[in-house]
Amino acid sequence: MKGRPLLISLLLLIATTLTLTATSTLAPDSAYPSPYGAADSCGGAAEELIPPRREVYGSGKIYDITHKFTPETPSGITENGIGQFLQLAASMKNGSLYNFSEIKLPAHAGTHVDAPGHMFDDYFDAGFDVDSLDLEVLNGPALLVDVPRDSNLTAEVMKSLNIPKGVKRVLFRTLNTDRHLMLQKKFDTSFVGFKKDGAQWLVDNTDIKLIGIDYLSVAAYDDLIPSHHVFLRGREIILVEGLKLDDIPAGLYTVHCLPLRLLGAEGAPIRCILMK
Ligand SMILES: *[C@@H]1O[C@H](CO)[C@@H](O)[C@H](O)[C@H]1NC(C)=O
Ligand SMILES: *[C@@H]1O[C@H](CO)[C@@H](O)[C@H](O)[C@H]1NC(C)=O
Ligand SMILES: *[C@@H]1O[C@H](CO)[C@@H](O)[C@H](O)[C@H]1NC(C)=O
């Protein structure tokens, strides 16, 4: 009985030492300017907790090409953006032991992926959802190309880009990026996208299986349904829309895109990064 308090004090001492050691290895540096929780475990002021937010990692080794979701993220459905997509179902401010949020999002808002079921009812019923998409197409070498700013993506434009055979993944940077369309909550139908003949030219003359674009739709608004049909009919091409492609040098990268496994969903938020 007498030994107990001593043992407990000893354990506490060891625990304290371990905590201090762990904290000291979390010294801020250029790669990790504000170690999350470091100030907290030192008993520091909570207002010093600044979570890191970055677009570029390791001076260009990784580019985040995913837009943040905010209430103003455009969806193409509502004029005012997606609105309050996060709700606290349980909150520490009103007595819960934890914060616990629920998410409600349009499946085709922000940076997202289209599955074949998006535009073909028989594919939807058969289950060609985002969980059926090929991760080998969504991940691998990819070209980031600039397209002429004075045109939509027609057959003529596609031809002029001279994308070599064998290239499987292309991210098209267009006037949409210059116009910062993804940062405007209101859907803008004047965005640049594929005209039907451009889509057909890509399918007939290239090996591209992953198409990335910098607004909510790969298809120009005038050819919204026909261009989607050309791409999705074969169930081989994956469309990633709403990418954030500004301030990244054009060229060859490795792309990594991972959709959520939402069974039955014909679209889903997707996290995409480019690696040098
Ligand atoms: C606690 O927060 C939830 C979510 O906002 C709310 O539905 C609930 O009414 C709140 N409860 C109290 C006691 O304020
Ligand atoms: C969420 O949790 C933190 C503690 O991690 C607490 O300080 C804060 O009040 C909570 N937020 C809400 C809205 O309850
Ligand atoms: C692209 O097409 C849209 C209609 O779908 C049009 O409003 C827009 O002006 C065109 N953009 C360019 C650069 O030609």
PDB file of C-alpha atoms and ligand atoms in Angstrom:
ATOM      1  CA  MET A   1       0.000   0.000   0.000  1.00  0.00           C
ATOM      2  CA  LYS A   2       2.763   2.460   0.919  1.00  0.00           C
ATOM      3  CA  GLY A   3       4.615   1.915  -2.385  1.00  0.00           C
ATOM      4  CA  ARG A   4       1.647   2.954  -4.550  1.00  0.00           C
ATOM      5  CA  PRO A   5       1.942   6.775  -4.400  1.00  0.00           C
ATOM      6  CA  LEU A   6       5.648   6.547  -5.151  1.00  0.00           C
ATOM      7  CA  LEU A   7       5.011   4.333  -8.148  1.00  0.00           C
ATOM      8  CA  ILE A   8       2.364   6.716  -9.437  1.00  0.00           C
ATOM      9  CA  SER A   9       4.660   9.728  -9.016  1.00  0.00           C
ATOM     10  CA  LEU A  10       7.371   7.853 -10.887  1.00  0.00           C
ATOM     11  CA  LEU A  11       5.013   7.031 -13.760  1.00  0.00           C
ATOM     12  CA  LEU A  12       3.852  10.656 -13.883  1.00  0.00           C
ATOM     13  CA  LEU A  13       7.458  11.822 -14.028  1.00  0.00           C
ATOM     14  CA  ILE A  14       8.201   9.455 -16.909  1.00  0.00           C
ATOM     15  CA  ALA A  15       5.042  10.536 -18.720  1.00  0.00           C
ATOM     16  CA  THR A  16       5.940  14.221 -18.291  1.00  0.00           C
ATOM     17  CA  THR A  17       9.454  13.614 -19.599  1.00  0.00           C
ATOM     18  CA  LEU A  18       8.068  11.787 -22.647  1.00  0.00           C
ATOM     19  CA  THR A  19       5.645  14.639 -23.371  1.00  0.00           C
ATOM     20  CA  LEU A  20       8.439  17.207 -23.181  1.00  0.00           C
ATOM     21  CA  THR A  21      10.638  15.134 -25.485  1.00  0.00           C
ATOM     22  CA  ALA A  22       7.824  14.732 -28.004  1.00  0.00           C
ATOM     23  CA  THR A  23       7.132  18.462 -27.932  1.00  0.00           C
ATOM     24  CA  SER A  24      10.718  19.483 -28.490  1.00  0.00           C
ATOM     25  CA  THR A  25      10.927  17.386 -31.676  1.00  0.00           C
ATOM     26  CA  LEU A  26       8.043  19.473 -33.061  1.00  0.00           C
ATOM     27  CA  ALA A  27      10.143  22.612 -33.470  1.00  0.00           C
ATOM     28  CA  PRO A  28       8.748  24.838 -36.248  1.00  0.00           C
ATOM     29  CA  ASP A  29      10.708  24.816 -39.502  1.00  0.00           C
ATOM     30  CA  SER A  30      10.105  25.976 -43.071  1.00  0.00           C
ATOM     31  CA  ALA A  31       8.396  22.710 -44.026  1.00  0.00           C
ATOM     32  CA  TYR A  32       6.048  22.784 -41.071  1.00  0.00           C
ATOM     33  CA  PRO A  33       5.796  26.390 -39.891  1.00  0.00           C
ATOM     34  CA  SER A  34       3.166  25.871 -37.238  1.00  0.00           C
ATOM     35  CA  PRO A  35       3.103  22.395 -35.745  1.00  0.00           C
ATOM     36  CA  TYR A  36      -0.512  21.761 -34.883  1.00  0.00           C
ATOM     37  CA  GLY A  37      -1.032  21.217 -31.164  1.00  0.00           C
ATOM     38  CA  ALA A  38       2.530  22.132 -30.169  1.00  0.00           C
ATOM     39  CA  ALA A  39       1.512  25.277 -28.330  1.00  0.00           C
ATOM     40  CA  ASP A  40      -1.320  23.390 -26.681  1.00  0.00           C
ATOM     41  CA  SER A  41       0.856  20.623 -25.233  1.00  0.00           C
ATOM     42  CA  CYS A  42       3.207  23.272 -23.802  1.00  0.00           C
ATOM     43  CA  GLY A  43       0.235  24.875 -22.122  1.00  0.00           C
ATOM     44  CA  GLY A  44       0.612  27.892 -24.450  1.00  0.00           C
ATOM     45  CA  ALA A  45      -2.141  30.312 -25.383  1.00  0.00           C
ATOM     46  CA  ALA A  46      -4.807  28.847 -27.648  1.00  0.00           C
ATOM     47  CA  GLU A  47      -4.766  31.901 -29.941  1.00  0.00           C
ATOM     48  CA  GLU A  48      -1.292  30.876 -31.090  1.00  0.00           C
ATOM     49  CA  LEU A  49      -2.727  27.761 -32.739  1.00  0.00           C
ATOM     50  CA  ILE A  50      -2.521  28.487 -36.440  1.00  0.00           C
ATOM     51  CA  PRO A  51      -3.166  25.492 -38.661  1.00  0.00           C
ATOM     52  CA  PRO A  52      -0.968  25.332 -41.755  1.00  0.00           C
ATOM     53  CA  ARG A  53      -2.739  25.860 -45.096  1.00  0.00           C
ATOM     54  CA  ARG A  54      -0.718  25.428 -48.244  1.00  0.00           C
ATOM     55  CA  GLU A  55      -1.160  25.191 -52.006  1.00  0.00           C
ATOM     56  CA  VAL A  56       2.429  24.201 -52.751  1.00  0.00           C
ATOM     57  CA  TYR A  57       4.583  21.793 -50.761  1.00  0.00           C
ATOM     58  CA  GLY A  58       8.377  21.418 -50.886  1.00  0.00           C
ATOM     59  CA  SER A  59       8.764  24.417 -53.288  1.00  0.00           C
ATOM     60  CA  GLY A  60       6.974  22.656 -56.127  1.00  0.00           C
ATOM     61  CA  LYS A  61       7.294  18.970 -55.288  1.00  0.00           C
ATOM     62  CA  ILE A  62       3.559  18.837 -54.651  1.00  0.00           C
ATOM     63  CA  TYR A  63       0.835  21.166 -55.944  1.00  0.00           C
ATOM     64  CA  ASP A  64      -2.618  20.932 -54.464  1.00  0.00           C
ATOM     65  CA  ILE A  65      -4.956  21.254 -57.466  1.00  0.00           C
ATOM     66  CA  THR A  66      -8.130  20.865 -55.412  1.00  0.00           C
ATOM     67  CA  HIS A  67     -10.270  23.858 -54.504  1.00  0.00           C
ATOM     68  CA  LYS A  68     -11.223  24.297 -50.862  1.00  0.00           C
ATOM     69  CA  PHE A  69     -14.916  23.848 -50.147  1.00  0.00           C
ATOM     70  CA  THR A  70     -16.435  27.037 -48.754  1.00  0.00           C
ATOM     71  CA  PRO A  71     -20.078  28.161 -48.591  1.00  0.00           C
ATOM     72  CA  GLU A  72     -19.365  30.145 -51.803  1.00  0.00           C
ATOM     73  CA  THR A  73     -18.077  27.173 -53.802  1.00  0.00           C
ATOM     74  CA  PRO A  74     -20.055  27.125 -57.071  1.00  0.00           C
ATOM     75  CA  SER A  75     -22.198  24.102 -57.849  1.00  0.00           C
ATOM     76  CA  GLY A  76     -23.972  25.052 -61.051  1.00  0.00           C
ATOM     77  CA  ILE A  77     -27.295  24.432 -59.314  1.00  0.00           C
ATOM     78  CA  THR A  78     -27.672  27.344 -56.947  1.00  0.00           C
ATOM     79  CA  GLU A  79     -26.808  30.962 -57.715  1.00  0.00           C
ATOM     80  CA  ASN A  80     -25.323  31.486 -54.278  1.00  0.00           C
ATOM     81  CA  GLY A  81     -22.830  28.668 -54.041  1.00  0.00           C
ATOM     82  CA  ILE A  82     -23.223  25.535 -51.963  1.00  0.00           C
ATOM     83  CA  GLY A  83     -24.024  27.404 -48.750  1.00  0.00           C
ATOM     84  CA  GLN A  84     -23.607  25.951 -45.259  1.00  0.00           C
ATOM     85  CA  PHE A  85     -22.302  22.503 -46.168  1.00  0.00           C
ATOM     86  CA  LEU A  86     -21.022  21.764 -42.647  1.00  0.00           C
ATOM     87  CA  GLN A  87     -23.367  21.503 -39.677  1.00  0.00           C
ATOM     88  CA  LEU A  88     -22.285  20.754 -36.119  1.00  0.00           C
ATOM     89  CA  ALA A  89     -24.561  17.911 -35.032  1.00  0.00           C
ATOM     90  CA  ALA A  90     -22.901  17.898 -31.620  1.00  0.00           C
ATOM     91  CA  SER A  91     -20.965  20.862 -30.322  1.00  0.00           C
ATOM     92  CA  MET A  92     -18.658  21.486 -27.355  1.00  0.00           C
ATOM     93  CA  LYS A  93     -20.076  24.999 -27.150  1.00  0.00           C
ATOM     94  CA  ASN A  94     -23.356  23.472 -26.024  1.00  0.00           C
ATOM     95  CA  GLY A  95     -22.186  20.696 -23.789  1.00  0.00           C
ATOM     96  CA  SER A  96     -21.023  17.820 -25.938  1.00  0.00           C
ATOM     97  CA  LEU A  97     -17.689  16.184 -25.125  1.00  0.00           C
ATOM     98  CA  TYR A  98     -16.708  16.616 -28.775  1.00  0.00           C
ATOM     99  CA  ASN A  99     -17.471  18.544 -31.938  1.00  0.00           C
ATOM    100  CA  PHE A 100     -19.106  16.348 -34.544  1.00  0.00           C
ATOM    101  CA  SER A 101     -20.043  17.744 -37.945  1.00  0.00           C
ATOM    102  CA  GLU A 102     -22.240  16.483 -40.729  1.00  0.00           C
ATOM    103  CA  ILE A 103     -21.585  17.250 -44.397  1.00  0.00           C
ATOM    104  CA  LYS A 104     -24.172  18.006 -47.059  1.00  0.00           C
ATOM    105  CA  LEU A 105     -22.772  18.654 -50.527  1.00  0.00           C
ATOM    106  CA  PRO A 106     -23.974  18.597 -54.125  1.00  0.00           C
ATOM    107  CA  ALA A 107     -22.032  15.720 -55.739  1.00  0.00           C
ATOM    108  CA  HIS A 108     -20.916  17.933 -58.660  1.00  0.00           C
ATOM    109  CA  ALA A 109     -19.745  21.020 -56.778  1.00  0.00           C
ATOM    110  CA  GLY A 110     -16.179  22.229 -56.446  1.00  0.00           C
ATOM    111  CA  THR A 111     -13.400  19.900 -57.563  1.00  0.00           C
ATOM    112  CA  HIS A 112     -15.213  16.672 -58.431  1.00  0.00           C
ATOM    113  CA  VAL A 113     -15.368  13.619 -60.664  1.00  0.00           C
ATOM    114  CA  ASP A 114     -18.097  12.412 -63.041  1.00  0.00           C
ATOM    115  CA  ALA A 115     -18.945   8.712 -63.336  1.00  0.00           C
ATOM    116  CA  PRO A 116     -20.634   7.227 -66.452  1.00  0.00           C
ATOM    117  CA  GLY A 117     -23.969   7.128 -64.595  1.00  0.00           C
ATOM    118  CA  HIS A 118     -24.000  10.956 -64.660  1.00  0.00           C
ATOM    119  CA  MET A 119     -25.347  11.092 -68.211  1.00  0.00           C
ATOM    120  CA  PHE A 120     -26.555   7.557 -68.991  1.00  0.00           C
ATOM    121  CA  ASP A 121     -29.516   6.162 -67.082  1.00  0.00           C
ATOM    122  CA  ASP A 122     -28.726   2.536 -67.953  1.00  0.00           C
ATOM    123  CA  TYR A 123     -25.162   2.981 -66.661  1.00  0.00           C
ATOM    124  CA  PHE A 124     -26.541   4.557 -63.490  1.00  0.00           C
ATOM    125  CA  ASP A 125     -28.930   1.644 -62.900  1.00  0.00           C
ATOM    126  CA  ALA A 126     -26.150  -0.870 -63.625  1.00  0.00           C
ATOM    127  CA  GLY A 127     -23.989   0.759 -60.947  1.00  0.00           C
ATOM    128  CA  PHE A 128     -21.324   2.647 -62.902  1.00  0.00           C
ATOM    129  CA  ASP A 129     -20.815   4.989 -59.961  1.00  0.00           C
ATOM    130  CA  VAL A 130     -17.733   6.766 -58.593  1.00  0.00           C
ATOM    131  CA  ASP A 131     -16.718   3.573 -56.760  1.00  0.00           C
ATOM    132  CA  SER A 132     -16.353   1.839 -60.146  1.00  0.00           C
ATOM    133  CA  LEU A 133     -13.749   4.324 -61.460  1.00  0.00           C
ATOM    134  CA  ASP A 134     -10.279   2.998 -62.312  1.00  0.00           C
ATOM    135  CA  LEU A 135      -7.619   4.208 -59.861  1.00  0.00           C
ATOM    136  CA  GLU A 136      -4.966   3.414 -62.491  1.00  0.00           C
ATOM    137  CA  VAL A 137      -6.515   6.024 -64.763  1.00  0.00           C
ATOM    138  CA  LEU A 138      -6.885   8.492 -61.897  1.00  0.00           C
ATOM    139  CA  ASN A 139      -3.220   8.163 -60.883  1.00  0.00           C
ATOM    140  CA  GLY A 140      -0.118   8.370 -63.069  1.00  0.00           C
ATOM    141  CA  PRO A 141       1.855  10.587 -65.461  1.00  0.00           C
ATOM    142  CA  ALA A 142      -0.138  13.605 -66.616  1.00  0.00           C
ATOM    143  CA  LEU A 143       0.360  16.617 -68.876  1.00  0.00           C
ATOM    144  CA  LEU A 144      -0.732  20.066 -67.777  1.00  0.00           C
ATOM    145  CA  VAL A 145      -1.340  22.025 -71.006  1.00  0.00           C
ATOM    146  CA  ASP A 146      -2.379  25.590 -71.763  1.00  0.00           C
ATOM    147  CA  VAL A 147      -5.011  25.902 -74.448  1.00  0.00           C
ATOM    148  CA  PRO A 148      -5.469  29.009 -76.638  1.00  0.00           C
ATOM    149  CA  ARG A 149      -7.508  31.539 -74.697  1.00  0.00           C
ATOM    150  CA  ASP A 150      -9.635  32.729 -77.632  1.00  0.00           C
ATOM    151  CA  SER A 151     -11.657  29.581 -78.267  1.00  0.00           C
ATOM    152  CA  ASN A 152     -13.592  26.710 -76.783  1.00  0.00           C
ATOM    153  CA  LEU A 153     -12.101  23.209 -77.138  1.00  0.00           C
ATOM    154  CA  THR A 154     -12.990  22.405 -80.729  1.00  0.00           C
ATOM    155  CA  ALA A 155     -11.529  19.690 -82.966  1.00  0.00           C
ATOM    156  CA  GLU A 156      -9.297  22.338 -84.522  1.00  0.00           C
ATOM    157  CA  VAL A 157      -7.939  23.440 -81.145  1.00  0.00           C
ATOM    158  CA  MET A 158      -7.420  19.852 -80.034  1.00  0.00           C
ATOM    159  CA  LYS A 159      -5.470  19.105 -83.206  1.00  0.00           C
ATOM    160  CA  SER A 160      -3.296  22.194 -82.717  1.00  0.00           C
ATOM    161  CA  LEU A 161      -2.227  21.039 -79.243  1.00  0.00           C
ATOM    162  CA  ASN A 162      -0.229  18.143 -80.779  1.00  0.00           C
ATOM    163  CA  ILE A 163      -0.684  15.900 -77.754  1.00  0.00           C
ATOM    164  CA  PRO A 164       1.453  12.832 -78.451  1.00  0.00           C
ATOM    165  CA  LYS A 165      -0.099   9.378 -78.756  1.00  0.00           C
ATOM    166  CA  GLY A 166       0.423   7.403 -75.572  1.00  0.00           C
ATOM    167  CA  VAL A 167      -0.413  10.336 -73.281  1.00  0.00           C
ATOM    168  CA  LYS A 168      -3.176   9.021 -71.026  1.00  0.00           C
ATOM    169  CA  ARG A 169      -3.871  11.962 -68.724  1.00  0.00           C
ATOM    170  CA  VAL A 170      -4.233  15.630 -69.651  1.00  0.00           C
ATOM    171  CA  LEU A 171      -5.257  18.599 -67.542  1.00  0.00           C
ATOM    172  CA  PHE A 172      -6.457  21.464 -69.718  1.00  0.00           C
ATOM    173  CA  ARG A 173      -5.816  24.978 -68.414  1.00  0.00           C
ATOM    174  CA  THR A 174      -8.110  27.476 -70.082  1.00  0.00           C
ATOM    175  CA  LEU A 175      -9.449  31.000 -69.884  1.00  0.00           C
ATOM    176  CA  ASN A 176     -11.529  29.726 -66.940  1.00  0.00           C
ATOM    177  CA  THR A 177      -8.399  29.849 -64.766  1.00  0.00           C
ATOM    178  CA  ASP A 178      -7.545  33.417 -65.869  1.00  0.00           C
ATOM    179  CA  ARG A 179     -11.129  34.468 -65.112  1.00  0.00           C
ATOM    180  CA  HIS A 180     -11.042  32.790 -61.651  1.00  0.00           C
ATOM    181  CA  LEU A 181     -14.463  31.304 -62.379  1.00  0.00           C
ATOM    182  CA  MET A 182     -14.192  28.692 -59.623  1.00  0.00           C
ATOM    183  CA  LEU A 183     -13.884  31.497 -57.063  1.00  0.00           C
ATOM    184  CA  GLN A 184     -17.243  32.974 -58.053  1.00  0.00           C
ATOM    185  CA  LYS A 185     -20.288  31.525 -56.353  1.00  0.00           C
ATOM    186  CA  LYS A 186     -22.588  32.223 -59.287  1.00  0.00           C
ATOM    187  CA  PHE A 187     -22.507  29.670 -62.115  1.00  0.00           C
ATOM    188  CA  ASP A 188     -21.118  31.321 -65.272  1.00  0.00           C
ATOM    189  CA  THR A 189     -22.340  29.681 -68.474  1.00  0.00           C
ATOM    190  CA  SER A 190     -19.738  31.458 -70.621  1.00  0.00           C
ATOM    191  CA  PHE A 191     -17.010  29.100 -69.388  1.00  0.00           C
ATOM    192  CA  VAL A 192     -14.654  27.358 -71.816  1.00  0.00           C
ATOM    193  CA  GLY A 193     -15.135  23.633 -72.407  1.00  0.00           C
ATOM    194  CA  PHE A 194     -15.255  20.925 -75.037  1.00  0.00           C
ATOM    195  CA  LYS A 195     -17.485  21.407 -78.046  1.00  0.00           C
ATOM    196  CA  LYS A 196     -18.895  18.146 -79.351  1.00  0.00           C
ATOM    197  CA  ASP A 197     -16.432  17.989 -82.274  1.00  0.00           C
ATOM    198  CA  GLY A 198     -13.523  18.592 -79.904  1.00  0.00           C
ATOM    199  CA  ALA A 199     -14.677  15.766 -77.648  1.00  0.00           C
ATOM    200  CA  GLN A 200     -15.055  13.442 -80.625  1.00  0.00           C
ATOM    201  CA  TRP A 201     -11.617  14.399 -81.937  1.00  0.00           C
ATOM    202  CA  LEU A 202     -10.051  13.516 -78.573  1.00  0.00           C
ATOM    203  CA  VAL A 203     -11.809  10.133 -78.439  1.00  0.00           C
ATOM    204  CA  ASP A 204     -10.876   9.266 -82.051  1.00  0.00           C
ATOM    205  CA  ASN A 205      -7.299  10.538 -82.176  1.00  0.00           C
ATOM    206  CA  THR A 206      -5.714  10.330 -78.727  1.00  0.00           C
ATOM    207  CA  ASP A 207      -5.133   7.800 -75.934  1.00  0.00           C
ATOM    208  CA  ILE A 208      -6.384  10.216 -73.258  1.00  0.00           C
ATOM    209  CA  LYS A 209      -8.378   8.490 -70.524  1.00  0.00           C
ATOM    210  CA  LEU A 210      -8.247  11.152 -67.813  1.00  0.00           C
ATOM    211  CA  ILE A 211      -9.478  14.625 -68.722  1.00  0.00           C
ATOM    212  CA  GLY A 212      -9.070  17.437 -66.220  1.00  0.00           C
ATOM    213  CA  ILE A 213     -10.534  20.916 -66.632  1.00  0.00           C
ATOM    214  CA  ASP A 214     -10.616  24.144 -64.632  1.00  0.00           C
ATOM    215  CA  TYR A 215     -14.390  24.702 -64.342  1.00  0.00           C
ATOM    216  CA  LEU A 216     -17.414  22.702 -63.256  1.00  0.00           C
ATOM    217  CA  SER A 217     -17.934  21.012 -66.634  1.00  0.00           C
ATOM    218  CA  VAL A 218     -15.570  19.600 -69.285  1.00  0.00           C
ATOM    219  CA  ALA A 219     -18.296  20.312 -71.835  1.00  0.00           C
ATOM    220  CA  ALA A 220     -18.957  23.856 -73.051  1.00  0.00           C
ATOM    221  CA  TYR A 221     -22.396  24.995 -71.942  1.00  0.00           C
ATOM    222  CA  ASP A 222     -23.723  25.022 -75.540  1.00  0.00           C
ATOM    223  CA  ASP A 223     -22.744  21.342 -75.926  1.00  0.00           C
ATOM    224  CA  LEU A 224     -23.270  20.312 -72.307  1.00  0.00           C
ATOM    225  CA  ILE A 225     -24.999  16.989 -72.934  1.00  0.00           C
ATOM    226  CA  PRO A 226     -23.513  15.970 -76.330  1.00  0.00           C
ATOM    227  CA  SER A 227     -19.873  16.418 -75.199  1.00  0.00           C
ATOM    228  CA  HIS A 228     -20.469  14.527 -71.940  1.00  0.00           C
ATOM    229  CA  HIS A 229     -22.080  11.731 -73.959  1.00  0.00           C
ATOM    230  CA  VAL A 230     -19.091  11.463 -76.296  1.00  0.00           C
ATOM    231  CA  PHE A 231     -16.726  11.133 -73.324  1.00  0.00           C
ATOM    232  CA  LEU A 232     -18.777   8.922 -71.004  1.00  0.00           C
ATOM    233  CA  ARG A 233     -20.408   6.517 -73.483  1.00  0.00           C
ATOM    234  CA  GLY A 234     -17.319   4.242 -73.701  1.00  0.00           C
ATOM    235  CA  ARG A 235     -17.022   4.112 -69.856  1.00  0.00           C
ATOM    236  CA  GLU A 236     -13.225   4.395 -70.187  1.00  0.00           C
ATOM    237  CA  ILE A 237     -12.675   8.130 -69.898  1.00  0.00           C
ATOM    238  CA  ILE A 238     -12.804   9.780 -66.489  1.00  0.00           C
ATOM    239  CA  LEU A 239     -13.737  13.449 -66.180  1.00  0.00           C
ATOM    240  CA  VAL A 240     -12.300  15.534 -63.351  1.00  0.00           C
ATOM    241  CA  GLU A 241     -13.841  18.982 -63.167  1.00  0.00           C
ATOM    242  CA  GLY A 242     -13.277  22.167 -61.216  1.00  0.00           C
ATOM    243  CA  LEU A 243      -9.512  21.772 -60.861  1.00  0.00           C
ATOM    244  CA  LYS A 244      -7.349  24.558 -59.429  1.00  0.00           C
ATOM    245  CA  LEU A 245      -4.597  24.981 -62.023  1.00  0.00           C
ATOM    246  CA  ASP A 246      -3.331  28.536 -61.480  1.00  0.00           C
ATOM    247  CA  ASP A 247       0.342  29.348 -60.837  1.00  0.00           C
ATOM    248  CA  ILE A 248       1.646  25.931 -61.876  1.00  0.00           C
ATOM    249  CA  PRO A 249       4.151  25.642 -64.742  1.00  0.00           C
ATOM    250  CA  ALA A 250       2.739  23.677 -67.690  1.00  0.00           C
ATOM    251  CA  GLY A 251       4.444  20.335 -68.225  1.00  0.00           C
ATOM    252  CA  LEU A 252       4.676  16.734 -67.153  1.00  0.00           C
ATOM    253  CA  TYR A 253       3.723  15.667 -63.633  1.00  0.00           C
ATOM    254  CA  THR A 254       2.366  12.701 -61.769  1.00  0.00           C
ATOM    255  CA  VAL A 255      -1.267  13.232 -60.912  1.00  0.00           C
ATOM    256  CA  HIS A 256      -2.984  11.618 -57.952  1.00  0.00           C
ATOM    257  CA  CYS A 257      -6.775  11.847 -57.814  1.00  0.00           C
ATOM    258  CA  LEU A 258      -8.851   9.982 -55.257  1.00  0.00           C
ATOM    259  CA  PRO A 259     -12.655  10.155 -55.187  1.00  0.00           C
ATOM    260  CA  LEU A 260     -14.693   9.213 -52.136  1.00  0.00           C
ATOM    261  CA  ARG A 261     -16.183   5.701 -52.360  1.00  0.00           C
ATOM    262  CA  LEU A 262     -19.795   6.840 -52.417  1.00  0.00           C
ATOM    263  CA  LEU A 263     -21.725   3.781 -53.511  1.00  0.00           C
ATOM    264  CA  GLY A 264     -24.391   4.687 -56.055  1.00  0.00           C
ATOM    265  CA  ALA A 265     -23.142   8.245 -56.604  1.00  0.00           C
ATOM    266  CA  GLU A 266     -22.667   9.448 -60.194  1.00  0.00           C
ATOM    267  CA  GLY A 267     -20.357  12.211 -58.966  1.00  0.00           C
ATOM    268  CA  ALA A 268     -18.173  12.867 -55.937  1.00  0.00           C
ATOM    269  CA  PRO A 269     -15.734  15.347 -54.445  1.00  0.00           C
ATOM    270  CA  ILE A 270     -12.214  14.359 -55.421  1.00  0.00           C
ATOM    271  CA  ARG A 271      -8.825  15.293 -53.967  1.00  0.00           C
ATOM    272  CA  CYS A 272      -6.218  15.822 -56.674  1.00  0.00           C
ATOM    273  CA  ILE A 273      -2.545  16.700 -56.385  1.00  0.00           C
ATOM    274  CA  LEU A 274       0.274  17.054 -58.885  1.00  0.00           C
ATOM    275  CA  MET A 275       3.740  15.795 -58.016  1.00  0.00           C
ATOM    276  CA  LYS A 276       6.933  16.764 -59.814  1.00  0.00           C
TER     277      LYS A 276
HETATM  278  C1  LIG B   1     -26.851  21.999 -29.396  1.00  0.00           C
HETATM  279  O1  LIG B   1     -26.517  22.166 -30.767  1.00  0.00           O
HETATM  280  C2  LIG B   1     -27.334  21.456 -31.645  1.00  0.00           C
HETATM  281  C3  LIG B   1     -26.739  21.637 -33.031  1.00  0.00           C
HETATM  282  O2  LIG B   1     -26.561  22.973 -33.335  1.00  0.00           O
HETATM  283  C4  LIG B   1     -28.747  21.933 -31.545  1.00  0.00           C
HETATM  284  O3  LIG B   1     -29.561  21.187 -32.411  1.00  0.00           O
HETATM  285  C5  LIG B   1     -29.215  21.759 -30.130  1.00  0.00           C
HETATM  286  O4  LIG B   1     -30.496  22.291 -30.014  1.00  0.00           O
HETATM  287  C6  LIG B   1     -28.268  22.416 -29.166  1.00  0.00           C
HETATM  288  N1  LIG B   1     -28.658  22.077 -27.803  1.00  0.00           N
HETATM  289  C7  LIG B   1     -28.728  22.985 -26.863  1.00  0.00           C
HETATM  290  C8  LIG B   1     -29.109  22.466 -25.514  1.00  0.00           C
HETATM  291  O5  LIG B   1     -28.491  24.153 -27.072  1.00  0.00           O
HETATM  292  C1  LIG B   2     -15.212  22.612 -30.837  1.00  0.00           C
HETATM  293  O1  LIG B   2     -14.201  22.056 -30.032  1.00  0.00           O
HETATM  294  C2  LIG B   2     -13.298  22.967 -29.427  1.00  0.00           C
HETATM  295  C3  LIG B   2     -12.267  22.180 -28.660  1.00  0.00           C
HETATM  296  O2  LIG B   2     -11.529  21.362 -29.516  1.00  0.00           O
HETATM  297  C4  LIG B   2     -14.051  23.928 -28.550  1.00  0.00           C
HETATM  298  O3  LIG B   2     -13.158  24.878 -27.999  1.00  0.00           O
HETATM  299  C5  LIG B   2     -15.080  24.658 -29.385  1.00  0.00           C
HETATM  300  O4  LIG B   2     -15.851  25.488 -28.573  1.00  0.00           O
HETATM  301  C6  LIG B   2     -15.983  23.705 -30.105  1.00  0.00           C
HETATM  302  N1  LIG B   2     -16.781  24.434 -31.071  1.00  0.00           N
HETATM  303  C7  LIG B   2     -18.096  24.481 -31.003  1.00  0.00           C
HETATM  304  C8  LIG B   2     -18.814  25.278 -32.062  1.00  0.00           C
HETATM  305  O5  LIG B   2     -18.712  23.882 -30.185  1.00  0.00           O
HETATM  306  C1  LIG B   3     -17.178  29.221 -75.159  1.00  0.00           C
HETATM  307  O1  LIG B   3     -18.525  28.828 -75.308  1.00  0.00           O
HETATM  308  C2  LIG B   3     -19.440  29.538 -74.476  1.00  0.00           C
HETATM  309  C3  LIG B   3     -20.813  28.923 -74.681  1.00  0.00           C
HETATM  310  O2  LIG B   3     -20.810  27.546 -74.358  1.00  0.00           O
HETATM  311  C4  LIG B   3     -19.404  30.995 -74.824  1.00  0.00           C
HETATM  312  O3  LIG B   3     -20.271  31.728 -73.989  1.00  0.00           O
HETATM  313  C5  LIG B   3     -17.991  31.516 -74.658  1.00  0.00           C
HETATM  314  O4  LIG B   3     -17.917  32.857 -75.078  1.00  0.00           O
HETATM  315  C6  LIG B   3     -16.997  30.695 -75.469  1.00  0.00           C
HETATM  316  N1  LIG B   3     -15.645  31.107 -75.107  1.00  0.00           N
HETATM  317  C7  LIG B   3     -14.710  31.420 -76.012  1.00  0.00           C
HETATM  318  C8  LIG B   3     -13.398  31.851 -75.496  1.00  0.00           C
HETATM  319  O5  LIG B   3     -14.888  31.322 -77.218  1.00  0.00           O
END
